[in-house]
Short mmCIF file of C-alpha atoms and ligand atoms in Angstrom, two decimals:
data_model
loop_
_atom_site.label_atom_id
_atom_site.label_comp_id
_atom_site.label_asym_id
_atom_site.label_seq_id
_atom_site.Cartn_x
_atom_site.Cartn_y
_atom_site.Cartn_z
CA MET U 1 194.73 105.74 145.55
CA ILE U 2 197.97 105.31 143.66
CA ARG U 3 198.19 108.11 141.09
CA GLY U 4 201.61 107.29 139.61
CA VAL U 5 204.50 104.84 139.85
CA GLY U 6 208.17 104.97 138.90
CA LEU U 7 211.41 103.07 139.26
CA ALA U 8 215.15 103.73 139.11
CA VAL U 9 217.88 101.12 138.99
CA PRO U 10 221.63 101.53 138.49
CA GLU U 11 223.05 100.56 135.08
CA LYS U 12 225.85 98.30 136.32
CA LEU U 13 224.93 94.59 136.28
CA LEU U 14 226.10 91.63 138.35
CA THR U 15 225.27 88.33 136.65
CA ASN U 16 225.32 84.77 137.95
CA SER U 17 228.43 84.11 135.87
CA ASP U 18 230.13 87.15 137.48
CA LEU U 19 229.30 85.61 140.87
CA GLU U 20 230.78 82.25 139.77
CA LYS U 21 234.12 84.10 139.59
CA ILE U 22 233.76 85.62 143.08
CA VAL U 23 232.49 82.72 145.24
CA ASP U 24 232.02 78.95 144.98
CA THR U 25 228.64 78.94 143.25
CA THR U 26 227.06 78.12 139.91
CA ASP U 27 224.55 79.77 137.62
CA GLU U 28 222.52 76.56 137.79
CA TRP U 29 222.37 76.59 141.64
CA ILE U 30 221.36 80.25 141.80
CA LYS U 31 218.71 79.91 139.08
CA THR U 32 217.11 76.76 140.45
CA ARG U 33 217.25 77.71 144.15
CA THR U 34 216.27 81.39 143.79
CA GLY U 35 215.13 82.23 140.22
CA MET U 36 217.74 85.02 140.04
CA GLU U 37 219.93 85.76 137.00
CA VAL U 38 221.03 89.42 137.18
CA ARG U 39 221.13 92.19 139.79
CA HIS U 40 221.75 95.93 139.38
CA ILE U 41 224.59 97.37 141.47
CA ALA U 42 224.95 101.05 142.38
CA GLU U 43 228.09 102.75 141.13
CA GLU U 44 230.40 104.36 143.68
CA GLY U 45 229.17 107.83 144.56
CA ARG U 46 225.52 107.01 143.86
CA ASP U 47 223.50 107.00 147.08
CA THR U 48 220.20 105.43 148.07
CA SER U 49 218.62 108.89 148.04
CA ASP U 50 219.75 109.39 144.41
CA LEU U 51 217.87 106.27 143.31
CA ALA U 52 214.89 107.22 145.50
CA ALA U 53 214.71 110.78 144.12
CA GLU U 54 214.83 109.49 140.52
CA ALA U 55 212.05 107.00 141.23
CA VAL U 56 209.88 109.71 142.83
CA GLN U 57 210.42 112.05 139.87
CA ARG U 58 209.32 109.30 137.46
CA ALA U 59 206.28 108.51 139.63
CA LEU U 60 205.35 112.22 139.66
CA ASP U 61 205.69 112.32 135.84
CA ASP U 62 203.50 109.23 135.59
CA ALA U 63 200.91 110.91 137.83
CA GLY U 64 201.05 114.17 135.85
CA MET U 65 202.11 115.98 139.01
CA THR U 66 205.07 118.09 140.11
CA VAL U 67 207.31 118.18 143.16
CA SER U 68 205.37 121.13 144.55
CA ASP U 69 202.31 118.84 144.90
CA LEU U 70 204.05 116.65 147.49
CA ASP U 71 203.00 117.00 151.15
CA ALA U 72 205.23 114.19 152.41
CA ILE U 73 207.96 111.77 151.38
CA ILE U 74 208.24 108.42 153.13
CA VAL U 75 211.26 106.27 152.32
CA ALA U 76 211.26 102.60 153.29
CA THR U 77 214.87 101.45 153.52
CA VAL U 78 217.42 99.57 155.60
CA THR U 79 220.30 101.03 153.61
CA GLY U 80 219.81 104.75 154.07
CA ASP U 81 222.56 107.18 153.07
CA MET U 82 223.45 107.75 156.74
CA GLN U 83 222.30 106.72 160.22
CA PHE U 84 220.72 110.16 160.36
CA PRO U 85 219.24 112.34 158.96
CA SER U 86 216.61 110.26 157.27
CA THR U 87 217.14 109.36 153.62
CA ALA U 88 213.74 110.96 152.97
CA CYS U 89 215.32 114.33 153.92
CA PHE U 90 218.02 113.85 151.27
CA VAL U 91 215.31 113.00 148.76
CA GLN U 92 213.32 116.09 149.79
CA ASP U 93 216.41 118.23 149.22
CA LYS U 94 217.38 116.62 145.91
CA LEU U 95 213.87 117.08 144.55
CA GLY U 96 213.44 120.56 146.03
CA ALA U 97 210.15 119.46 147.62
CA LYS U 98 209.95 122.51 149.86
CA GLN U 99 206.51 121.87 151.42
CA ALA U 100 207.03 118.18 152.14
CA ALA U 101 207.47 116.40 155.47
CA ALA U 102 210.06 113.63 155.21
CA PHE U 103 210.78 110.50 157.21
CA ASP U 104 212.00 106.90 156.85
CA ILE U 105 210.46 103.56 157.76
CA ALA U 106 212.64 100.60 158.70
CA ALA U 107 210.69 97.42 158.12
CA ALA U 108 213.16 95.72 155.75
CA CYS U 109 211.52 93.83 152.87
CA SER U 110 208.03 94.68 154.18
CA GLY U 111 208.93 98.37 154.30
CA PHE U 112 206.96 99.46 151.25
CA ILE U 113 203.74 97.86 152.52
CA TYR U 114 204.30 99.42 155.97
CA ALA U 115 204.93 102.84 154.38
CA LEU U 116 201.91 102.52 152.10
CA SER U 117 199.72 101.73 155.10
CA ILE U 118 201.02 104.80 156.97
CA ALA U 119 200.51 107.02 153.91
CA ASN U 120 196.98 105.73 153.50
CA GLY U 121 196.22 106.56 157.15
CA LEU U 122 197.72 110.05 156.90
CA ILE U 123 195.65 110.78 153.81
CA ALA U 124 192.46 109.29 155.32
CA SER U 125 192.95 111.52 158.40
CA GLY U 126 193.04 114.57 156.13
CA GLN U 127 196.53 115.58 157.27
CA PHE U 128 198.11 115.19 153.81
CA ARG U 129 196.86 114.90 150.24
CA HIS U 130 199.83 113.69 148.19
CA ILE U 131 202.54 111.42 149.57
CA ALA U 132 205.50 109.89 147.75
CA VAL U 133 205.99 106.38 149.14
CA VAL U 134 209.37 105.03 148.17
CA GLY U 135 211.23 101.76 148.64
CA ALA U 136 214.95 102.27 148.01
CA GLU U 137 217.98 100.13 148.77
CA ILE U 138 221.68 99.79 148.01
CA LEU U 139 222.05 96.34 149.53
CA SER U 140 225.35 95.74 147.71
CA ARG U 141 227.01 98.04 150.28
CA ILE U 142 226.02 95.76 153.20
CA THR U 143 226.57 92.46 151.38
CA ASP U 144 229.53 90.22 152.17
CA TYR U 145 230.90 89.13 148.78
CA GLU U 146 232.84 86.33 150.52
CA ASP U 147 229.62 84.69 151.77
CA ARG U 148 228.05 82.65 148.97
CA ALA U 149 224.91 82.03 151.03
CA THR U 150 223.94 85.72 150.88
CA CYS U 151 225.96 87.53 148.18
CA VAL U 152 224.12 85.90 145.29
CA LEU U 153 220.79 87.20 146.52
CA PHE U 154 220.83 90.98 146.79
CA GLY U 155 220.61 93.90 144.37
CA ASP U 156 220.06 97.67 144.35
CA GLY U 157 217.22 99.87 143.14
CA ALA U 158 214.26 102.06 144.02
CA GLY U 159 210.58 102.27 143.26
CA ALA U 160 208.01 104.90 144.18
CA ALA U 161 204.27 105.43 144.24
CA ILE U 162 202.39 108.72 144.54
CA VAL U 163 199.51 108.14 146.97
CA ALA U 164 196.53 110.51 146.83
CA PRO U 165 192.96 110.64 148.20
CA ALA U 166 190.49 108.27 146.52
CA ASP U 167 188.61 109.92 143.63
CA GLY U 168 185.25 108.27 144.31
CA SER U 169 185.59 105.81 141.41
CA GLY U 170 186.26 102.86 143.73
CA ARG U 171 190.00 102.98 143.03
CA GLY U 172 192.24 103.18 146.09
CA ILE U 173 194.03 101.32 148.87
CA LEU U 174 191.29 99.03 150.11
CA ASP U 175 193.07 97.46 153.07
CA THR U 176 196.49 96.80 154.61
CA TYR U 177 197.57 94.12 157.08
CA LEU U 178 200.83 94.43 159.05
CA ARG U 179 202.50 91.95 161.43
CA SER U 180 205.83 91.42 163.20
CA ASP U 181 207.78 89.03 165.42
CA GLY U 182 210.98 90.54 166.82
CA SER U 183 211.92 87.37 168.72
CA LEU U 184 213.27 85.95 165.45
CA HIS U 185 215.48 88.91 164.54
CA GLU U 186 218.72 86.92 164.61
CA LEU U 187 217.67 84.89 161.59
CA LEU U 188 218.12 87.96 159.36
CA TYR U 189 219.91 91.10 160.48
CA MET U 190 222.89 93.42 160.27
CA PRO U 191 224.26 93.71 163.81
CA GLY U 192 226.77 96.56 163.35
CA GLY U 193 226.44 100.31 163.10
CA GLY U 194 223.70 100.91 165.66
CA THR U 195 224.03 101.63 169.40
CA LYS U 196 224.34 97.95 170.32
CA TYR U 197 227.51 97.47 168.28
CA PRO U 198 228.83 100.89 167.26
CA ALA U 199 231.60 100.79 164.68
CA SER U 200 234.89 99.55 166.12
CA HIS U 201 237.85 97.49 164.90
CA LYS U 202 236.09 94.46 166.36
CA THR U 203 232.83 95.05 164.51
CA VAL U 204 234.70 95.53 161.26
CA ASP U 205 236.92 92.45 161.79
CA GLU U 206 233.86 90.35 162.61
CA LYS U 207 231.90 91.70 159.64
CA TYR U 208 229.06 93.10 161.72
CA HIS U 209 228.30 95.59 158.94
CA TYR U 210 227.09 92.91 156.56
CA ILE U 211 223.78 91.08 156.20
CA LYS U 212 223.64 87.87 158.27
CA MET U 213 220.98 85.36 157.32
CA GLU U 214 219.94 81.81 158.18
CA GLY U 215 218.43 81.32 154.73
CA ARG U 216 216.74 77.96 155.25
CA GLU U 217 214.97 79.12 158.43
CA VAL U 218 213.92 82.44 156.89
CA PHE U 219 212.57 80.55 153.89
CA LYS U 220 210.24 78.46 156.08
CA TYR U 221 208.85 81.46 157.94
CA ALA U 222 208.51 83.47 154.72
CA VAL U 223 206.43 80.79 153.00
CA THR U 224 204.05 80.48 155.95
CA ALA U 225 203.75 84.20 156.71
CA MET U 226 203.34 85.40 153.12
CA GLY U 227 200.73 82.74 152.41
CA GLU U 228 198.85 83.63 155.58
CA ALA U 229 199.01 87.40 154.93
CA ALA U 230 197.74 86.97 151.37
CA GLU U 231 194.92 84.65 152.41
CA TYR U 232 193.89 86.70 155.44
CA ILE U 233 193.51 90.05 153.67
CA LEU U 234 191.45 88.47 150.87
CA GLU U 235 189.15 86.74 153.38
CA ARG U 236 188.77 89.90 155.48
CA ASN U 237 187.51 91.69 152.36
CA GLY U 238 185.23 88.90 151.18
CA LEU U 239 187.46 88.22 148.16
CA SER U 240 189.35 85.24 146.77
CA GLY U 241 192.31 84.64 144.47
CA ASP U 242 189.88 84.59 141.52
CA ASP U 243 189.19 88.32 142.05
CA VAL U 244 192.87 89.31 141.92
CA ALA U 245 194.08 90.68 138.57
CA LEU U 246 197.72 90.71 139.68
CA LEU U 247 199.60 89.37 142.70
CA ILE U 248 202.78 91.38 143.31
CA PRO U 249 204.83 89.59 145.95
CA HIS U 250 208.16 90.62 147.45
CA GLN U 251 210.86 89.15 145.20
CA ALA U 252 213.12 87.13 147.55
CA ASN U 253 212.89 83.67 146.03
CA SER U 254 210.83 82.31 143.13
CA ARG U 255 209.94 79.23 145.21
CA ILE U 256 208.48 81.45 147.98
CA ILE U 257 206.51 83.36 145.32
CA GLU U 258 205.14 80.10 143.85
CA ALA U 259 204.11 78.80 147.29
CA THR U 260 202.35 82.10 148.13
CA ALA U 261 200.45 82.15 144.84
CA LYS U 262 199.42 78.52 145.29
CA ARG U 263 198.06 79.19 148.79
CA VAL U 264 195.61 81.79 147.40
CA LYS U 265 195.04 79.86 144.15
CA ILE U 266 196.36 82.54 141.80
CA PRO U 267 197.77 81.03 138.57
CA PRO U 268 201.28 82.03 137.38
CA GLU U 269 199.95 84.27 134.59
CA ARG U 270 198.46 86.56 137.27
CA VAL U 271 201.64 86.68 139.39
CA PHE U 272 204.25 89.35 138.70
CA VAL U 273 207.83 88.02 138.82
CA ASN U 274 210.93 90.05 137.93
CA ILE U 275 213.36 88.43 140.40
CA GLN U 276 215.46 87.19 137.45
CA LYS U 277 216.31 90.81 136.56
CA TYR U 278 216.89 92.42 139.95
CA GLY U 279 217.46 89.78 142.67
CA ASN U 280 216.17 90.73 146.11
CA THR U 281 216.02 94.52 146.49
CA SER U 282 214.27 94.42 149.89
CA ALA U 283 211.91 97.42 150.35
CA ALA U 284 212.35 98.39 146.69
CA SER U 285 211.14 95.11 145.24
CA ILE U 286 207.36 95.71 145.35
CA PRO U 287 207.39 99.33 144.06
CA ILE U 288 209.85 98.38 141.29
CA ALA U 289 207.47 95.56 140.34
CA LEU U 290 204.45 97.88 140.47
CA ALA U 291 206.13 100.36 138.13
CA GLU U 292 207.30 97.65 135.76
CA ALA U 293 203.90 95.95 135.73
CA LYS U 294 202.31 99.25 134.71
CA GLN U 295 204.97 99.88 132.03
CA GLU U 296 204.32 96.41 130.60
CA GLY U 297 200.59 97.03 130.44
CA ARG U 298 199.86 94.38 133.07
CA LEU U 299 198.10 96.87 135.38
CA ARG U 300 195.04 98.76 134.26
CA PRO U 301 192.91 101.25 136.18
CA GLY U 302 190.40 99.36 138.32
CA ASP U 303 192.45 96.15 138.57
CA LEU U 304 192.46 94.44 141.98
CA VAL U 305 196.10 94.08 143.04
CA LEU U 306 197.39 92.07 145.99
CA LEU U 307 200.78 92.99 147.49
CA VAL U 308 202.49 90.72 150.02
CA ALA U 309 205.91 90.81 151.68
CA PHE U 310 208.05 89.27 154.40
CA GLY U 311 211.39 90.38 155.77
CA ALA U 312 213.81 91.06 158.59
CA GLY U 313 212.34 91.80 161.98
CA PHE U 314 210.54 89.62 161.24
CA THR U 315 207.95 91.85 159.62
CA TRP U 316 205.33 90.85 157.12
CA GLY U 317 202.12 92.12 155.64
CA SER U 318 199.81 92.53 152.70
CA ALA U 319 197.85 95.24 150.91
CA LEU U 320 194.85 95.20 148.61
CA LEU U 321 194.58 97.94 145.99
CA ARG U 322 192.03 98.85 143.38
CA PHE U 323 194.68 100.23 141.03
O1 LIG B 401 213.93 89.13 151.65
C1 LIG B 401 213.71 88.82 152.98
C2 LIG B 401 213.53 87.42 153.24
N1 LIG B 401 214.56 86.60 152.67
C3 LIG B 401 214.20 85.45 152.18
O2 LIG B 401 213.02 85.19 152.10
C4 LIG B 401 215.27 84.44 151.78
C5 LIG B 401 214.81 83.08 152.22
N2 LIG B 401 215.76 82.02 151.95
C6 LIG B 401 216.02 81.56 150.72
O3 LIG B 401 215.56 82.10 149.74
C7 LIG B 401 216.82 80.30 150.60
O4 LIG B 401 216.96 79.69 151.86
C8 LIG B 401 218.24 80.52 150.00
C9 LIG B 401 218.14 80.86 148.53
C10 LIG B 401 218.96 81.61 150.75
C11 LIG B 401 219.05 79.23 150.10
O5 LIG B 401 218.38 78.16 149.45
P1 LIG B 401 218.14 76.78 150.22
O6 LIG B 401 217.50 75.89 149.26
O7 LIG B 401 217.42 77.08 151.50
O8 LIG B 401 219.59 76.32 150.48
P2 LIG B 401 220.30 75.95 151.85
O9 LIG B 401 220.67 77.17 152.60
O10 LIG B 401 219.50 74.90 152.54
O11 LIG B 401 221.61 75.29 151.30
C12 LIG B 401 221.60 74.08 150.49
C13 LIG B 401 223.01 73.79 150.05
C14 LIG B 401 224.03 73.84 151.18
O12 LIG B 401 224.99 72.83 150.94
P3 LIG B 401 224.92 71.43 151.73
O13 LIG B 401 224.98 71.80 153.18
O14 LIG B 401 223.61 70.82 151.34
O15 LIG B 401 226.12 70.72 151.22
C15 LIG B 401 224.66 75.20 151.02
O16 LIG B 401 225.98 75.24 151.52
O17 LIG B 401 223.43 74.78 149.10
C16 LIG B 401 224.67 75.34 149.52
N3 LIG B 401 224.72 76.72 149.08
C17 LIG B 401 225.17 77.09 147.87
N4 LIG B 401 225.65 76.37 146.85
C18 LIG B 401 226.01 77.05 145.73
C19 LIG B 401 224.32 77.85 149.75
N5 LIG B 401 224.51 78.93 148.99
C20 LIG B 401 225.03 78.49 147.81
C21 LIG B 401 225.44 79.14 146.63
N6 LIG B 401 225.91 78.37 145.62
N7 LIG B 401 225.35 80.46 146.47
#
């Protein structure tokens, strides 16, 4: 079960009108095509692990637990502090979580659902009791602010959940569903920095260290896959949209969110949307939304919550929680 949630976002803001001054775009285009208005941007010197550690600390506070309770830290990210070690190790160090194992998961925007599924399995096996599952990104550092097709979309932030064994009350992670299709990786990727294209003058000149995306194509796959993942996990558990207290989808585009909700017949008042405040924060979007939903009183103990995401890889998936 999820015992506590927390979020951390940088203070600096990047608005649609700021973007109008950087690239050939308009507030109207961004709002109507994506639903976005503002994103948070990490200040120089602030790393992904800083945001992640803050989010974990807040989630621990929310759970009434301390760092010494943590057996493991899993960070879902595609913008880790370094290629290695894992960002989770930096978080472990910053928190002083001496007993905790630490590792990262790279599943892009689906990363939090992947990490939650792994945490659930590790707890069910009896290996660990308390795991901090974090989604954390500083996407602004891999965004090309000369490319209007991508730079309006992404923001920075982190969210965390403390996962613990079920307490017998029926609350817990009921099911997770994970999928992938690597044949479509070139529709959304960052080619540079790995072993295929290690950093060189050429990779820098050709902007290999920035996000590349065929937005229209990704949009089509995202709508289909998120709808299917939401529908499938409900059916597999003998549930329908009527049973869901809150749908928390990955926040990539308000039109994708609307299409997903429609597919499982969940009305807008039971769909959590904060894309206008943060843009697309990849793996951080669902845990940020979880923490905010709780803060706003939209999540109560015992609520059935449906999470669904789609992202680079492609990867996609869903999770059903009794919060
Ligand atoms: O998080 C992981 C998964 N990511 C996603 O799910 C993102 C999926 N994709 C999307 O959300 C949308 O495809 C975008 C928001 C990226 C783009 O919206 P779209 O409705 O698919 O637009 P488009 O790419 O088809 O472009 C439509 C027009 C084009 O102009 P022409 O060719 O019709 O003259 C673009 O050049 O909009 C133009 N355009 C822009 N105009 C103003 C593209 N970006 C911008 C911009 N401002 N920032």
